[in-house]
PDB file of C-alpha atoms in Angstrom:
ATOM      1  CA  MET A   1       0.000   0.000   0.000  1.00 48.00           C
ATOM      2  CA  SER A   2       1.338   3.441  -0.887  1.00 49.00           C
ATOM      3  CA  ILE A   3       1.130   6.473   1.356  1.00 48.00           C
ATOM      4  CA  ALA A   4      -1.088   8.220  -1.170  1.00 46.00           C
ATOM      5  CA  ASN A   5      -3.698   5.466  -0.685  1.00 48.00           C
ATOM      6  CA  SER A   6      -3.524   5.796   3.093  1.00 45.00           C
ATOM      7  CA  ILE A   7      -4.284   9.525   3.243  1.00 43.00           C
ATOM      8  CA  GLY A   8      -7.660  10.023   4.868  1.00 41.00           C
ATOM      9  CA  THR A   9      -7.459   6.677   6.731  1.00 40.00           C
ATOM     10  CA  GLY A  10      -4.290   7.388   8.691  1.00 42.00           C
ATOM     11  CA  ALA A  11      -5.731   6.158  11.990  1.00 41.00           C
ATOM     12  CA  SER A  12      -6.637   2.673  10.650  1.00 43.00           C
ATOM     13  CA  VAL A  13      -3.241   2.273   8.910  1.00 40.00           C
ATOM     14  CA  LEU A  14      -1.392   3.123  12.070  1.00 42.00           C
ATOM     15  CA  ASP A  15      -3.526   0.649  13.990  1.00 43.00           C
ATOM     16  CA  GLN A  16      -2.709  -2.252  11.664  1.00 39.00           C
ATOM     17  CA  TYR A  17       0.971  -1.544  12.202  1.00 37.00           C
ATOM     18  CA  GLY A  18       0.486  -1.833  15.944  1.00 42.00           C
ATOM     19  CA  ARG A  19       0.410   1.888  16.702  1.00 43.00           C
ATOM     20  CA  GLU A  20      -1.759   3.248  19.469  1.00 45.00           C
ATOM     21  CA  GLU A  21      -4.857   5.143  18.415  1.00 46.00           C
ATOM     22  CA  SER A  22      -3.706   8.194  20.337  1.00 43.00           C
ATOM     23  CA  ARG A  23      -0.861   8.545  17.836  1.00 44.00           C
ATOM     24  CA  GLY A  24      -3.195   8.366  14.858  1.00 43.00           C
ATOM     25  CA  VAL A  25      -4.510  11.382  12.995  1.00 42.00           C
ATOM     26  CA  GLN A  26      -7.876  12.950  13.608  1.00 45.00           C
ATOM     27  CA  GLY A  27     -10.354  13.201  10.797  1.00 45.00           C
ATOM     28  CA  ASP A  28      -8.785  13.420   7.351  1.00 49.00           C
ATOM     29  CA  GLU A  29      -5.647  15.328   8.377  1.00 52.00           C
ATOM     30  CA  LEU A  30      -2.208  13.746   7.982  1.00 54.00           C
ATOM     31  CA  GLY A  31       0.668  15.548   9.677  1.00 58.00           C
ATOM     32  CA  LYS A  32       4.311  15.335   8.637  1.00 60.00           C
ATOM     33  CA  ASP A  33       5.219  13.057  11.570  1.00 68.00           C
ATOM     34  CA  GLN A  34       2.511  10.524  10.672  1.00 69.00           C
ATOM     35  CA  PHE A  35       3.473  10.830   7.002  1.00 65.00           C
ATOM     36  CA  LEU A  36       7.131  10.059   7.762  1.00 66.00           C
ATOM     37  CA  THR A  37       6.144   7.147  10.027  1.00 74.00           C
ATOM     38  CA  LEU A  38       4.049   5.638   7.240  1.00 69.00           C
ATOM     39  CA  LEU A  39       6.869   6.090   4.730  1.00 66.00           C
ATOM     40  CA  VAL A  40       9.469   4.370   6.934  1.00 70.00           C
ATOM     41  CA  THR A  41       7.046   1.563   7.845  1.00 75.00           C
ATOM     42  CA  GLN A  42       6.243   1.028   4.173  1.00 69.00           C
ATOM     43  CA  LEU A  43       9.933   0.783   3.284  1.00 65.00           C
ATOM     44  CA  ASN A  44      10.601  -1.668   6.126  1.00 70.00           C
ATOM     45  CA  ASN A  45       7.750  -3.903   5.024  1.00 69.00           C
ATOM     46  CA  GLN A  46       8.135  -3.826   1.245  1.00 66.00           C
ATOM     47  CA  ASP A  47       8.670  -7.024  -0.693  1.00 60.00           C
ATOM     48  CA  PRO A  48      12.466  -7.452  -1.258  1.00 61.00           C
ATOM     49  CA  LEU A  49      11.718  -9.227  -4.550  1.00 57.00           C
ATOM     50  CA  SER A  50       9.555  -6.358  -5.739  1.00 58.00           C
ATOM     51  CA  PRO A  51      10.954  -3.134  -4.239  1.00 57.00           C
ATOM     52  CA  GLN A  52       9.240   0.183  -4.648  1.00 54.00           C
ATOM     53  CA  GLU A  53       9.802   1.967  -7.939  1.00 54.00           C
ATOM     54  CA  ASN A  54      12.048   5.041  -7.788  1.00 53.00           C
ATOM     55  CA  GLY A  55       9.388   7.207  -9.367  1.00 56.00           C
ATOM     56  CA  GLU A  56       6.785   6.244  -6.771  1.00 64.00           C
ATOM     57  CA  PHE A  57       9.260   6.777  -3.927  1.00 56.00           C
ATOM     58  CA  ILE A  58      10.158  10.246  -5.239  1.00 59.00           C
ATOM     59  CA  ALA A  59       6.461  11.087  -5.549  1.00 67.00           C
ATOM     60  CA  GLN A  60       5.926  10.121  -1.906  1.00 60.00           C
ATOM     61  CA  LEU A  61       8.890  12.245  -0.819  1.00 59.00           C
ATOM     62  CA  ALA A  62       7.338  15.117  -2.739  1.00 63.00           C
ATOM     63  CA  GLN A  63       4.088  14.528  -0.849  1.00 66.00           C
ATOM     64  CA  PHE A  64       6.002  14.654   2.428  1.00 59.00           C
ATOM     65  CA  SER A  65       7.666  17.918   1.391  1.00 63.00           C
ATOM     66  CA  THR A  66       4.259  19.385   0.530  1.00 70.00           C
ATOM     67  CA  VAL A  67       2.750  18.405   3.868  1.00 62.00           C
ATOM     68  CA  GLU A  68       5.738  19.830   5.753  1.00 63.00           C
ATOM     69  CA  GLY A  69       5.602  23.023   3.686  1.00 67.00           C
ATOM     70  CA  ILE A  70       1.906  23.545   4.440  1.00 71.00           C
ATOM     71  CA  GLU A  71       2.492  23.116   8.171  1.00 69.00           C
ATOM     72  CA  THR A  72       5.385  25.594   8.076  1.00 71.00           C
ATOM     73  CA  LEU A  73       3.260  28.044   6.090  1.00 71.00           C
ATOM     74  CA  ASN A  74       0.409  27.769   8.597  1.00 72.00           C
ATOM     75  CA  THR A  75       2.810  28.444  11.472  1.00 72.00           C
ATOM     76  CA  SER A  76       4.297  31.439   9.663  1.00 70.00           C
ATOM     77  CA  MET A  77       0.841  32.864   8.873  1.00 71.00           C
ATOM     78  CA  GLU A  78      -0.260  32.502  12.499  1.00 71.00           C
ATOM     79  CA  SER A  79       2.885  34.316  13.637  1.00 68.00           C
ATOM     80  CA  LEU A  80       2.364  37.052  11.030  1.00 66.00           C
ATOM     81  CA  LEU A  81      -1.285  37.529  12.022  1.00 64.00           C
ATOM     82  CA  SER A  82      -0.370  37.705  15.693  1.00 63.00           C
ATOM     83  CA  GLY A  83       2.275  40.338  14.973  1.00 61.00           C
ATOM     84  CA  TYR A  84      -0.174  42.356  12.854  1.00 63.00           C
ATOM     85  CA  GLN A  85      -2.829  42.303  15.570  1.00 62.00           C
ATOM     86  CA  SER A  86      -0.274  43.392  18.186  1.00 64.00           C
ATOM     87  CA  SER A  87       0.884  46.242  15.938  1.00 67.00           C
ATOM     88  CA  GLN A  88      -2.710  47.307  15.269  1.00 65.00           C
ATOM     89  CA  ALA A  89      -3.505  47.234  18.989  1.00 65.00           C
ATOM     90  CA  LEU A  90      -0.461  49.394  19.756  1.00 67.00           C
ATOM     91  CA  GLN A  91      -1.442  51.929  17.098  1.00 66.00           C
ATOM     92  CA  ALA A  92      -5.047  52.020  18.276  1.00 67.00           C
ATOM     93  CA  SER A  93      -4.062  52.424  21.938  1.00 71.00           C
ATOM     94  CA  SER A  94      -2.117  55.566  21.018  1.00 78.00           C
ATOM     95  CA  LEU A  95      -5.456  57.152  20.041  1.00 79.00           C
ATOM     96  CA  VAL A  96      -6.842  57.030  23.593  1.00 84.00           C
ATOM     97  CA  GLY A  97      -7.394  60.579  24.798  1.00 84.00           C
ATOM     98  CA  ARG A  98      -7.153  62.049  21.293  1.00 86.00           C
ATOM     99  CA  LYS A  99      -9.808  63.272  18.898  1.00 89.00           C
ATOM    100  CA  VAL A 100     -10.733  61.433  15.726  1.00 91.00           C
ATOM    101  CA  ILE A 101     -12.882  62.666  12.863  1.00 93.00           C
ATOM    102  CA  VAL A 102     -15.678  60.224  12.047  1.00 93.00           C
ATOM    103  CA  PRO A 103     -18.752  60.210   9.786  1.00 94.00           C
ATOM    104  CA  THR A 104     -21.607  61.054  12.155  1.00 94.00           C
ATOM    105  CA  ASP A 105     -24.188  63.765  12.793  1.00 95.00           C
ATOM    106  CA  LYS A 106     -23.758  63.793  16.598  1.00 95.00           C
ATOM    107  CA  ALA A 107     -20.935  64.998  18.834  1.00 94.00           C
ATOM    108  CA  MET A 108     -20.137  65.692  22.453  1.00 94.00           C
ATOM    109  CA  VAL A 109     -19.424  69.419  22.543  1.00 95.00           C
ATOM    110  CA  ASN A 110     -17.573  71.529  25.069  1.00 94.00           C
ATOM    111  CA  THR A 111     -19.556  74.678  24.271  1.00 95.00           C
ATOM    112  CA  SER A 112     -16.920  76.948  25.800  1.00 94.00           C
ATOM    113  CA  GLU A 113     -14.641  75.886  22.962  1.00 93.00           C
ATOM    114  CA  GLY A 114     -17.199  75.290  20.211  1.00 93.00           C
ATOM    115  CA  VAL A 115     -16.829  72.620  17.536  1.00 95.00           C
ATOM    116  CA  LYS A 116     -15.549  72.388  13.979  1.00 95.00           C
ATOM    117  CA  GLY A 117     -17.028  69.918  11.513  1.00 95.00           C
ATOM    118  CA  GLN A 118     -17.165  69.209   7.811  1.00 96.00           C
ATOM    119  CA  LEU A 119     -19.916  68.510   5.326  1.00 96.00           C
ATOM    120  CA  ALA A 120     -19.864  66.837   1.921  1.00 95.00           C
ATOM    121  CA  LEU A 121     -21.594  68.779  -0.836  1.00 95.00           C
ATOM    122  CA  PRO A 122     -22.195  66.600  -3.932  1.00 94.00           C
ATOM    123  CA  GLN A 123     -22.832  69.572  -6.254  1.00 94.00           C
ATOM    124  CA  SER A 124     -22.975  73.353  -6.183  1.00 95.00           C
ATOM    125  CA  SER A 125     -25.679  74.915  -4.057  1.00 95.00           C
ATOM    126  CA  SER A 126     -27.039  78.429  -3.622  1.00 93.00           C
ATOM    127  CA  ASN A 127     -27.764  77.886   0.059  1.00 95.00           C
ATOM    128  CA  VAL A 128     -25.926  75.608   2.472  1.00 97.00           C
ATOM    129  CA  TYR A 129     -26.621  75.568   6.209  1.00 97.00           C
ATOM    130  CA  VAL A 130     -26.273  73.434   9.327  1.00 97.00           C
ATOM    131  CA  ASN A 131     -29.018  73.135  11.931  1.00 97.00           C
ATOM    132  CA  VAL A 132     -27.676  72.615  15.452  1.00 97.00           C
ATOM    133  CA  MET A 133     -30.060  70.715  17.757  1.00 97.00           C
ATOM    134  CA  ASP A 134     -29.791  69.704  21.385  1.00 95.00           C
ATOM    135  CA  ASP A 135     -30.123  66.142  22.644  1.00 91.00           C
ATOM    136  CA  LYS A 136     -33.917  66.537  22.838  1.00 92.00           C
ATOM    137  CA  GLY A 137     -34.182  67.504  19.177  1.00 93.00           C
ATOM    138  CA  SER A 138     -34.906  71.201  19.746  1.00 96.00           C
ATOM    139  CA  LEU A 139     -33.318  73.663  17.318  1.00 97.00           C
ATOM    140  CA  VAL A 140     -30.553  75.661  19.011  1.00 97.00           C
ATOM    141  CA  THR A 141     -29.248  77.716  16.096  1.00 97.00           C
ATOM    142  CA  ARG A 142     -28.416  77.608  12.413  1.00 97.00           C
ATOM    143  CA  VAL A 143     -24.950  77.999  10.880  1.00 97.00           C
ATOM    144  CA  ASN A 144     -25.338  79.583   7.419  1.00 96.00           C
ATOM    145  CA  LEU A 145     -22.661  78.934   4.805  1.00 96.00           C
ATOM    146  CA  GLY A 146     -24.428  80.581   1.850  1.00 95.00           C
ATOM    147  CA  ALA A 147     -23.610  79.543  -1.720  1.00 95.00           C
ATOM    148  CA  GLN A 148     -20.923  76.860  -2.039  1.00 96.00           C
ATOM    149  CA  ASP A 149     -19.296  74.824  -4.784  1.00 95.00           C
ATOM    150  CA  ALA A 150     -19.267  71.034  -4.697  1.00 95.00           C
ATOM    151  CA  GLY A 151     -16.748  69.456  -2.326  1.00 95.00           C
ATOM    152  CA  MET A 152     -15.847  69.246   1.356  1.00 96.00           C
ATOM    153  CA  HIS A 153     -16.572  72.355   3.419  1.00 96.00           C
ATOM    154  CA  ASP A 154     -15.774  73.302   7.013  1.00 96.00           C
ATOM    155  CA  PHE A 155     -18.349  74.727   9.396  1.00 97.00           C
ATOM    156  CA  VAL A 156     -17.921  76.050  12.924  1.00 97.00           C
ATOM    157  CA  TRP A 157     -20.390  76.345  15.767  1.00 97.00           C
ATOM    158  CA  ASP A 158     -19.282  78.647  18.574  1.00 96.00           C
ATOM    159  CA  GLY A 159     -21.426  76.971  21.230  1.00 96.00           C
ATOM    160  CA  THR A 160     -24.100  79.696  21.427  1.00 97.00           C
ATOM    161  CA  ASP A 161     -27.791  79.673  20.603  1.00 96.00           C
ATOM    162  CA  SER A 162     -29.523  82.019  18.138  1.00 94.00           C
ATOM    163  CA  SER A 163     -29.607  84.732  20.825  1.00 95.00           C
ATOM    164  CA  GLY A 164     -25.890  84.507  21.571  1.00 94.00           C
ATOM    165  CA  ASN A 165     -26.243  82.644  24.873  1.00 96.00           C
ATOM    166  CA  ILE A 166     -23.671  79.967  25.704  1.00 96.00           C
ATOM    167  CA  MET A 167     -25.277  76.544  25.668  1.00 97.00           C
ATOM    168  CA  PRO A 168     -24.442  73.873  28.281  1.00 96.00           C
ATOM    169  CA  PRO A 169     -21.883  71.196  27.330  1.00 95.00           C
ATOM    170  CA  GLY A 170     -23.383  67.977  26.055  1.00 94.00           C
ATOM    171  CA  ARG A 171     -24.336  65.992  22.984  1.00 95.00           C
ATOM    172  CA  TYR A 172     -25.616  67.917  19.985  1.00 97.00           C
ATOM    173  CA  LYS A 173     -26.875  66.936  16.546  1.00 96.00           C
ATOM    174  CA  PHE A 174     -25.723  68.674  13.369  1.00 97.00           C
ATOM    175  CA  GLU A 175     -28.107  68.456  10.421  1.00 97.00           C
ATOM    176  CA  ALA A 176     -26.428  69.790   7.273  1.00 97.00           C
ATOM    177  CA  GLN A 177     -28.673  70.674   4.333  1.00 96.00           C
ATOM    178  CA  ALA A 178     -28.313  72.314   0.945  1.00 96.00           C
ATOM    179  CA  SER A 179     -30.635  73.639  -1.728  1.00 94.00           C
ATOM    180  CA  ILE A 180     -29.966  71.535  -4.857  1.00 91.00           C
ATOM    181  CA  ASP A 181     -32.142  71.658  -7.968  1.00 88.00           C
ATOM    182  CA  GLY A 182     -34.871  73.399  -6.043  1.00 86.00           C
ATOM    183  CA  GLU A 183     -34.954  70.844  -3.236  1.00 91.00           C
ATOM    184  CA  ASN A 184     -33.396  70.698   0.207  1.00 92.00           C
ATOM    185  CA  LYS A 185     -30.999  67.739   0.422  1.00 94.00           C
ATOM    186  CA  GLN A 186     -29.515  66.384   3.628  1.00 95.00           C
ATOM    187  CA  LEU A 187     -25.716  66.164   3.583  1.00 96.00           C
ATOM    188  CA  ALA A 188     -23.246  63.809   5.217  1.00 95.00           C
ATOM    189  CA  THR A 189     -21.192  65.323   8.027  1.00 96.00           C
ATOM    190  CA  LEU A 190     -17.856  64.589   9.707  1.00 95.00           C
ATOM    191  CA  LEU A 191     -17.453  65.506  13.365  1.00 95.00           C
ATOM    192  CA  PRO A 192     -14.762  65.162  16.048  1.00 94.00           C
ATOM    193  CA  ALA A 193     -15.049  62.639  18.865  1.00 92.00           C
ATOM    194  CA  ASN A 194     -12.885  61.878  21.888  1.00 91.00           C
ATOM    195  CA  VAL A 195     -11.492  58.332  22.117  1.00 90.00           C
ATOM    196  CA  ASP A 196     -12.081  56.934  25.606  1.00 89.00           C
ATOM    197  CA  SER A 197     -10.762  53.396  25.110  1.00 87.00           C
ATOM    198  CA  VAL A 198      -9.938  50.696  22.573  1.00 83.00           C
ATOM    199  CA  SER A 199     -11.456  47.209  22.306  1.00 79.00           C
ATOM    200  CA  LEU A 200      -9.450  44.388  20.745  1.00 71.00           C
ATOM    201  CA  GLY A 201     -11.168  42.292  18.085  1.00 65.00           C
ATOM    202  CA  ASN A 202     -11.993  38.651  18.861  1.00 59.00           C
ATOM    203  CA  GLY A 203     -10.705  35.909  16.574  1.00 51.00           C
ATOM    204  CA  ALA A 204      -8.510  36.019  13.494  1.00 47.00           C
ATOM    205  CA  GLY A 205     -10.777  38.427  11.635  1.00 54.00           C
ATOM    206  CA  GLY A 206     -11.698  40.532  14.643  1.00 60.00           C
ATOM    207  CA  GLN A 207     -11.558  44.247  14.005  1.00 70.00           C
ATOM    208  CA  MET A 208     -10.270  46.864  16.413  1.00 76.00           C
ATOM    209  CA  THR A 209     -12.985  49.176  17.743  1.00 83.00           C
ATOM    210  CA  LEU A 210     -12.745  52.600  19.347  1.00 86.00           C
ATOM    211  CA  ASN A 211     -15.059  53.573  22.181  1.00 89.00           C
ATOM    212  CA  VAL A 212     -15.751  57.266  21.648  1.00 89.00           C
ATOM    213  CA  ALA A 213     -17.599  59.754  23.812  1.00 87.00           C
ATOM    214  CA  GLY A 214     -21.240  60.204  22.862  1.00 84.00           C
ATOM    215  CA  LEU A 215     -21.171  57.662  20.030  1.00 87.00           C
ATOM    216  CA  GLY A 216     -20.288  54.315  21.572  1.00 88.00           C
ATOM    217  CA  SER A 217     -18.172  51.863  19.567  1.00 88.00           C
ATOM    218  CA  ILE A 218     -16.947  52.506  16.035  1.00 87.00           C
ATOM    219  CA  ASN A 219     -14.602  50.478  13.845  1.00 85.00           C
ATOM    220  CA  LEU A 220     -11.053  51.732  13.532  1.00 80.00           C
ATOM    221  CA  SER A 221     -11.480  51.575   9.750  1.00 82.00           C
ATOM    222  CA  ASP A 222     -14.303  54.163   9.974  1.00 87.00           C
ATOM    223  CA  VAL A 223     -11.968  56.889  11.253  1.00 87.00           C
ATOM    224  CA  TYR A 224     -11.640  59.597   8.604  1.00 87.00           C
ATOM    225  CA  SER A 225      -8.707  61.431  10.182  1.00 86.00           C
ATOM    226  CA  ILE A 226      -6.997  62.119  13.514  1.00 82.00           C
ATOM    227  CA  SER A 227      -7.015  65.592  15.041  1.00 74.00           C
ATOM    228  CA  GLN A 228      -3.860  67.220  16.341  1.00 59.00           C
TER     229      GLN A 228
END
């Protein structure tokens, strides 16, 4: 029997050669140690009058090399993935305490400092503005930007209401709109958020998440930019 014919039934082959079941393979997997054991056992038990052909022996050695190469590759990939996750965790942890710019319409605002955001305008508009609302949905004030060309545009809210009174710190919503083709269109906004902590992803494909004030958890890949 050749090794190629024994792949997938490694446990039964080892048993018939007097090996303990605990040394057999599980399922259909055949490791390099079991492969080498089968090869040596086959050579020891071959018919002296009809030895194995050179071509078949070389093919089996090639199989052994392939199995060993796959195991080495798996080990290398696991090591590489572990190193990547450690590097990603280190980079993400450096964001704790800093501000990141993320796509959202809500932000925790220290009204004594105000807040600076951005909006995305898909095409030119004669009237662009941002409604600022408190956490209860009441309109606080409106930031008028007037006519603007298509592109990214900054807007600033100084933390005051329409009467010039300083508002209390807290979470506010920013609803950007523009007049386009005679209709008011809602626009996507980017706002700053403070990073409170970082959560490590679970499993090989787990993604790093940032826990940001007022927003909860967001994926690291969703961060648009990092503030100074």
